[in-house]
Structures are given as C-alpha cells and as structure tokens.
PDB file of C-alpha atoms and ligand atoms in Angstrom:
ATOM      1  CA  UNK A   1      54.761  94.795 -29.653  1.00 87.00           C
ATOM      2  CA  UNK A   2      55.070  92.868 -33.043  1.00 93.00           C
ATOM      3  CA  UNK A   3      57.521  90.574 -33.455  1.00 95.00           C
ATOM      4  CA  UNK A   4      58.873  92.494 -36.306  1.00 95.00           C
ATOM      5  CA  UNK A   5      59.780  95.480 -33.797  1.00 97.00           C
ATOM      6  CA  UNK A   6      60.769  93.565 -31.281  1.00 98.00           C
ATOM      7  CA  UNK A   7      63.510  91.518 -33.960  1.00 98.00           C
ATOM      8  CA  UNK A   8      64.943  95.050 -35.476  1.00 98.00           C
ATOM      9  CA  UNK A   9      64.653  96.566 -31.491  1.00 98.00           C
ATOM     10  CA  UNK A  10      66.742  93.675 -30.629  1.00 98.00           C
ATOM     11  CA  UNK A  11      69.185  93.710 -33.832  1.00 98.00           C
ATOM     12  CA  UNK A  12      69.545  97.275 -32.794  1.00 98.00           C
ATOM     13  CA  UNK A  13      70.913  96.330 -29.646  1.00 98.00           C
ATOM     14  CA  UNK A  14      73.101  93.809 -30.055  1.00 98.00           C
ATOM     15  CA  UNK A  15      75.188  96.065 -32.733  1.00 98.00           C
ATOM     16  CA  UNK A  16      75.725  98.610 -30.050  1.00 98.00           C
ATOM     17  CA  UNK A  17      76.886  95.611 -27.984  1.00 98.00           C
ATOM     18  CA  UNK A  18      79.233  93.656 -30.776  1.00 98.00           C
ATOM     19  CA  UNK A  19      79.956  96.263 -33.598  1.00 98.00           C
ATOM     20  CA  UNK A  20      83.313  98.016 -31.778  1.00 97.00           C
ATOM     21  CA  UNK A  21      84.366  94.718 -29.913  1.00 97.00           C
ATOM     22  CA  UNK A  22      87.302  92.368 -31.892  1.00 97.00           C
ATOM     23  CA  UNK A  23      86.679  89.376 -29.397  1.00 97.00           C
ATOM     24  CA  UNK A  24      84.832  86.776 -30.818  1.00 98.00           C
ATOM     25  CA  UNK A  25      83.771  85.048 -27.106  1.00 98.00           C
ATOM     26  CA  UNK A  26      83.555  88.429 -25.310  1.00 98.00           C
ATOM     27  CA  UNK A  27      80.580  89.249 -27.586  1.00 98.00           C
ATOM     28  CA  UNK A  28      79.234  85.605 -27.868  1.00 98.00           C
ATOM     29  CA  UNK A  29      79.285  86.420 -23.648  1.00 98.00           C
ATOM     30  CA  UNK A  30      77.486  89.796 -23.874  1.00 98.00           C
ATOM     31  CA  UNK A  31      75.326  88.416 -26.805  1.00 98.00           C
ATOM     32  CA  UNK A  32      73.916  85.244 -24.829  1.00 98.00           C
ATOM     33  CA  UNK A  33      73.112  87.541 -21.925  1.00 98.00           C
ATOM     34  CA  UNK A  34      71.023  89.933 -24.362  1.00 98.00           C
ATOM     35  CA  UNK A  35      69.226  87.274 -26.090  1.00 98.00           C
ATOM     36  CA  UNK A  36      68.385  85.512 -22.468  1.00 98.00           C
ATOM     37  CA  UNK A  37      67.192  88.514 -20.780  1.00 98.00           C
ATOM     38  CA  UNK A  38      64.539  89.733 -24.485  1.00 98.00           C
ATOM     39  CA  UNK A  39      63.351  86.896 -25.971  1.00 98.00           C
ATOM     40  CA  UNK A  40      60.438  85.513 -23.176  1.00 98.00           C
ATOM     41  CA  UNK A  41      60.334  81.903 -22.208  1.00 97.00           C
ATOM     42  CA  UNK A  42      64.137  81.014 -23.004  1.00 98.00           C
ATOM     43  CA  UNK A  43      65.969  78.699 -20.321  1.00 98.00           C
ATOM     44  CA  UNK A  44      68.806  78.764 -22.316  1.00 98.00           C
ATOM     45  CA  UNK A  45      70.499  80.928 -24.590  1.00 98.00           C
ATOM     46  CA  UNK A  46      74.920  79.776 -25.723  1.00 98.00           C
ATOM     47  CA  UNK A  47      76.923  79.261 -28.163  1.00 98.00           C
ATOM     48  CA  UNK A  48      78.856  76.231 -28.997  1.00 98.00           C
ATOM     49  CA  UNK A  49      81.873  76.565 -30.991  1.00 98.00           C
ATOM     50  CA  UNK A  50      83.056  74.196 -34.183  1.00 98.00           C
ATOM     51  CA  UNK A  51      86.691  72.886 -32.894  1.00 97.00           C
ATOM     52  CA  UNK A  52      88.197  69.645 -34.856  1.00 94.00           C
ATOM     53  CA  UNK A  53      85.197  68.201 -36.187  1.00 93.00           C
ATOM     54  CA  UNK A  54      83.705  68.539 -32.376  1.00 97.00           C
ATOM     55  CA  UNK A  55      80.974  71.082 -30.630  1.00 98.00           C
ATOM     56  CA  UNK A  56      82.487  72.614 -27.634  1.00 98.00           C
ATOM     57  CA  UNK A  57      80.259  74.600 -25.399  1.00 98.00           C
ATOM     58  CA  UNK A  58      81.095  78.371 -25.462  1.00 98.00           C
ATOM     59  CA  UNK A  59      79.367  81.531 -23.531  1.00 98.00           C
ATOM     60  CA  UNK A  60      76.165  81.189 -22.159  1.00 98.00           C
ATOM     61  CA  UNK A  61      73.341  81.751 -20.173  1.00 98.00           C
ATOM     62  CA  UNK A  62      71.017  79.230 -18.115  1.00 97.00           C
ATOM     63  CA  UNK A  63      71.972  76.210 -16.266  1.00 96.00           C
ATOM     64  CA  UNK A  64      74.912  73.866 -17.093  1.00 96.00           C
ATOM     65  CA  UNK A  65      75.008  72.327 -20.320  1.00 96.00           C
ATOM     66  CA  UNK A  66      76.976  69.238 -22.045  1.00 95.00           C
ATOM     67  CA  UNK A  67      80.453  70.688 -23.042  1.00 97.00           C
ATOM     68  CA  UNK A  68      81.064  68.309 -25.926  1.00 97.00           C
ATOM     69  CA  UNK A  69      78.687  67.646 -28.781  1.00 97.00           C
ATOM     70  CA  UNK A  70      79.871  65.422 -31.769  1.00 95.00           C
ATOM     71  CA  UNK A  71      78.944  66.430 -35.453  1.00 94.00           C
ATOM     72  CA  UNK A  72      76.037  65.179 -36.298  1.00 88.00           C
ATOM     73  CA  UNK A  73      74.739  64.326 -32.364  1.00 94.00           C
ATOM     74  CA  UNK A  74      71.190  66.228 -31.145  1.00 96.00           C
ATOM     75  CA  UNK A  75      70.031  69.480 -32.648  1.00 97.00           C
ATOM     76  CA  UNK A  76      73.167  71.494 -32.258  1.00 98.00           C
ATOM     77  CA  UNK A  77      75.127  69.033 -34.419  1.00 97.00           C
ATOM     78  CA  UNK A  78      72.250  68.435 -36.947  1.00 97.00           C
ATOM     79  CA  UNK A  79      72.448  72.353 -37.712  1.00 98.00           C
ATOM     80  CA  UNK A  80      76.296  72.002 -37.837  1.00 98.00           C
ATOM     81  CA  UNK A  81      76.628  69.220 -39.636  1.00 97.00           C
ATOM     82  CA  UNK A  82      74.292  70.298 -42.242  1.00 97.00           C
ATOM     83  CA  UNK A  83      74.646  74.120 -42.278  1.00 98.00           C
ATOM     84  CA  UNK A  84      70.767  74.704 -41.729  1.00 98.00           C
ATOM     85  CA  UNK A  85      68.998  76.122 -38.792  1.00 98.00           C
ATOM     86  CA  UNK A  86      67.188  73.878 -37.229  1.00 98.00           C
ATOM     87  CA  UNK A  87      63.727  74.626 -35.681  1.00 98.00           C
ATOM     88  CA  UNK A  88      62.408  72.183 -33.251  1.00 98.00           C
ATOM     89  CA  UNK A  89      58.602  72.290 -32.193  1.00 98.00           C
ATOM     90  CA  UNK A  90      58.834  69.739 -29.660  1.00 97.00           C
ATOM     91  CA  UNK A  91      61.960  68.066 -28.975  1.00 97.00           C
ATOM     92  CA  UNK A  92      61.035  65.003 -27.162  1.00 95.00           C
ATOM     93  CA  UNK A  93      59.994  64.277 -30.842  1.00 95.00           C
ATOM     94  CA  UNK A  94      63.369  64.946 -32.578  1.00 92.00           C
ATOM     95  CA  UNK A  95      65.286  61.617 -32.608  1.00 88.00           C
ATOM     96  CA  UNK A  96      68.926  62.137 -31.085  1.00 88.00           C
ATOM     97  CA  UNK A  97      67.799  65.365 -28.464  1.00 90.00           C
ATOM     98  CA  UNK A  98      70.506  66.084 -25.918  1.00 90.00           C
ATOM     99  CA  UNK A  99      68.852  66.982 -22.812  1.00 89.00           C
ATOM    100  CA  UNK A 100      71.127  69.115 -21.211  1.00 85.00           C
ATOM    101  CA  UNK A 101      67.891  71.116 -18.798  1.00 86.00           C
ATOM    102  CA  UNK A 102      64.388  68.805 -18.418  1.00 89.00           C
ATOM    103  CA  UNK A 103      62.508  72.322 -18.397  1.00 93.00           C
ATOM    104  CA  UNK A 104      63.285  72.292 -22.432  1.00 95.00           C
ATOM    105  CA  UNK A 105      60.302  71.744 -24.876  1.00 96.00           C
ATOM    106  CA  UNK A 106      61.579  74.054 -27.699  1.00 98.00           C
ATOM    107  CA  UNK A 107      64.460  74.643 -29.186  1.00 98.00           C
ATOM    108  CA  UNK A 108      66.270  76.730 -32.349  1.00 98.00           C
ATOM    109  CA  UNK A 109      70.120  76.245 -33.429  1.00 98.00           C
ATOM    110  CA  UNK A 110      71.462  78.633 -35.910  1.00 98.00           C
ATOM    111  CA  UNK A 111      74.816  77.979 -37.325  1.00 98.00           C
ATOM    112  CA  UNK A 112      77.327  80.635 -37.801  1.00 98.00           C
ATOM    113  CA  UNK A 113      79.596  80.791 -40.924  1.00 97.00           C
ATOM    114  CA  UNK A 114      83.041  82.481 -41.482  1.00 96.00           C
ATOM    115  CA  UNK A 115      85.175  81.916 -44.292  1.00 93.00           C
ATOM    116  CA  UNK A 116      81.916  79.549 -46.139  1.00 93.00           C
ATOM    117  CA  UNK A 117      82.473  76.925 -43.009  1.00 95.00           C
ATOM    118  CA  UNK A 118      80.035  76.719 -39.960  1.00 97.00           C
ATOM    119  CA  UNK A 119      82.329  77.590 -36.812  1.00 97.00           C
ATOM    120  CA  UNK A 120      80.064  77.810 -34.132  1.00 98.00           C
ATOM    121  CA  UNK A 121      75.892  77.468 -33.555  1.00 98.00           C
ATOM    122  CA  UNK A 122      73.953  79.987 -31.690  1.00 98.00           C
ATOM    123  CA  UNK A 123      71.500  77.521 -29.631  1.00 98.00           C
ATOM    124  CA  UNK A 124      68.359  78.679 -27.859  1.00 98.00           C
ATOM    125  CA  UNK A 125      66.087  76.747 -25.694  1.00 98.00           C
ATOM    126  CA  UNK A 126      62.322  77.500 -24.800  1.00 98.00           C
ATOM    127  CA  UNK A 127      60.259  76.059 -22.276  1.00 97.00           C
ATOM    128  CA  UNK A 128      57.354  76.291 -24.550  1.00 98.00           C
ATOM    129  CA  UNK A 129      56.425  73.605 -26.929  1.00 98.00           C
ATOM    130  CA  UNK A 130      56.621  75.566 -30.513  1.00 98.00           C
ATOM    131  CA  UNK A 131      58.054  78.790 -29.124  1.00 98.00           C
ATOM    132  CA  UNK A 132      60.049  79.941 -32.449  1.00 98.00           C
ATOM    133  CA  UNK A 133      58.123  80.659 -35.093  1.00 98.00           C
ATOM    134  CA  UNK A 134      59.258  82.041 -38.702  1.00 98.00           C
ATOM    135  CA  UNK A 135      59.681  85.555 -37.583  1.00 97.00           C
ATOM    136  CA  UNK A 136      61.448  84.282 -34.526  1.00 98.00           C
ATOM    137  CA  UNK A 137      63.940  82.610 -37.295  1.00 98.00           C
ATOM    138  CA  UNK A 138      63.656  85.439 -39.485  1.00 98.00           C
ATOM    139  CA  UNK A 139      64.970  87.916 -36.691  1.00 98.00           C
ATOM    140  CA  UNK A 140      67.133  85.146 -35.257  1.00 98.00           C
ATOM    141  CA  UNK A 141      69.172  84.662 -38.338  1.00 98.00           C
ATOM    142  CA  UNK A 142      69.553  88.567 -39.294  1.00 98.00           C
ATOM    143  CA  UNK A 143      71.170  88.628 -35.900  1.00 98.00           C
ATOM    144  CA  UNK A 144      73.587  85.633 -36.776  1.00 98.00           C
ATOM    145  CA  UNK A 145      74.572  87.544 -40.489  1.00 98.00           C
ATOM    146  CA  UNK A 146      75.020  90.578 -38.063  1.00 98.00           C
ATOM    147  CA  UNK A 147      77.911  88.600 -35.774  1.00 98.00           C
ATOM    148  CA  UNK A 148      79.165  87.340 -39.055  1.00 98.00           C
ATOM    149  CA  UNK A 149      79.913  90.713 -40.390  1.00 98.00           C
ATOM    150  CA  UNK A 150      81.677  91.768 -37.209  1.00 98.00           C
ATOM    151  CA  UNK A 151      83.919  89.073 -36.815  1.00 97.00           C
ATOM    152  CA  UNK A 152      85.020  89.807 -41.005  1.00 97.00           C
ATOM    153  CA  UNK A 153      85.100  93.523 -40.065  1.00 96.00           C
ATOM    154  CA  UNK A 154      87.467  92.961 -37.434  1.00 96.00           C
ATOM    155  CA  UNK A 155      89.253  90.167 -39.326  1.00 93.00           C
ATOM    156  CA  UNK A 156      88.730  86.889 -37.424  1.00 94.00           C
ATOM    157  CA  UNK A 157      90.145  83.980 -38.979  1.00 86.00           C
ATOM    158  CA  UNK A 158      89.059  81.111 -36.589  1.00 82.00           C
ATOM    159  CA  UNK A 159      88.006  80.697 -33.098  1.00 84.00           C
TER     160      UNK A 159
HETATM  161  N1  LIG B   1      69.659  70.207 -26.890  1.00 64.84           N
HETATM  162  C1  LIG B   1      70.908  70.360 -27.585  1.00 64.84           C
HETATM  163  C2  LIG B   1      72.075  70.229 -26.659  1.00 64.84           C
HETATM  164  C3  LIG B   1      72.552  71.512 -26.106  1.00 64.84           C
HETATM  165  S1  LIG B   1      71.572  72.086 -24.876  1.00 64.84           S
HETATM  166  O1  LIG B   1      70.219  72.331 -25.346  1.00 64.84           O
HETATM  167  C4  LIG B   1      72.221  73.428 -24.192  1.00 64.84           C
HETATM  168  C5  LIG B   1      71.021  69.349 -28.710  1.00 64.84           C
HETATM  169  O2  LIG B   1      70.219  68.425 -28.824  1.00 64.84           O
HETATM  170  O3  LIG B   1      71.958  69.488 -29.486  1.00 64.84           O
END
C-alpha cells in the first residue's frame, strides 16, 4: 500500500474516531492508540500538552515517558517553542534529545495550534533510524489540522 493510501485510510479513521467527541484528552486517548497500532515501527505514540509555559505529558501509548518538558528542552519543546514540526532522522544526533525509551532512533513532533498558539505536540517515536519521511509528515500534519478543526467545531478554548 502507498503511503498516500495508507495517510487518507488513516485520516479516514481517526475522523470517525474524533469528529462527534467534545473531549479534547478523550480523543488525544483514542487518537494515540490509532496512530500506535497503523503506523509500523512506532514505540511511542502521546501527546504532551502546552500548560504555563511547560510540556506536560498527556494520553499515550508505549512505555512511560518524562511528564514534564520545559519550552525549548529536546524535540518536543523545539517544535513548541518554535511552532514547526520537527523531523528527526537520528536522534542521538539532535543536541538536547530526551530519552524517555533507549529503543528510540526516530522521532517526529507536530505541534497543535488553537486560537494561533501551540497548545499541545503530537510526538511519535520510531525505532528506525529515518522512519518519517515527507509523506509521513505530509499525512501526519493533515491529521493534526484535522484535531484542530474538531476541537474549534466543538468550541474548545484551552486545555
Ligand atoms: N524525545 C522527546 C521526549 C519525549 S519522549 O520521546 C516520549 C524529546 O526529546 O522531546
């Protein structure tokens, strides 16, 4: 299967799981287990939420993680911090990793926006060195726009 199917199978998906629901963490829950049971050679698959200036791990799936991350600290605060997804090849080589599972080699954090502020990173971990690839971000990020739109359709304010 292409990537290309597999990314609009998957989008597919997680709007049946998300579209209906108000809760912001129920479908970050439901959303982490999708994402960690598709996409092939994750280890890790969460959110972390944006709360005073300060990551704080939210719903996820693999083993347990660090529950604070400053702004600005590892990849998931990079992405935060700057508002750009960050796509990391190998991250033994990205100055400031947080190794929260050994088994990691890979790594993608997407930051989610409400309101034009970043409120919370989707972060996904690979065991394979150079496991996300454009389409993967391509796919990736049409998924993030997708959890966007819910949360306005619903009318979140904040987390
Ligand atoms: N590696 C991340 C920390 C979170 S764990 O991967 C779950 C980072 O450097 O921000």
């Amino acid at each position: 299967m292409s990537k290309i199917t597999f990314y609009r199978d998957l989008y597919q998906q997680v709007e049946a799981l998300i579209s209906d629901e108000a809760d912001v963490i129920a479908n970050m829950a439901n959303v982490s287990a999708l994402l960690f049971e598709q996409l092939s050679d994750v280890n890790w698959v969460g959110f972390y939420r944006l709360l005073n200036e300060e990551l704080v791990l939210g719903p996820f799936q693999g083993k347990v993680a660090c529950i604070r991350i400053p702004l600005a600290r590892g990849v998931c605060g990079t992405a935060a911090a700057l508002n750009q997804v960050q796509r990391i090849d190998d991250v033994h080589s990205f100055d400031g990793h947080i190794a929260c599972d050994a088994r990691s080699n890979a790594e993608i954090v997407l930051p989610i926006m409400l309101n034009n502020k970043v409120i919370a990173v989707l972060d996904i971990d690979s065991i394979a060195f150079n496991r996300f690839d454009n389409e993967d971000q391509q796919g990736l990020e049409k998924i993030v726009r997708l959890f966007e739109d819910v949360m306005i359709k619903h009318g979140v304010v904040n987390l």
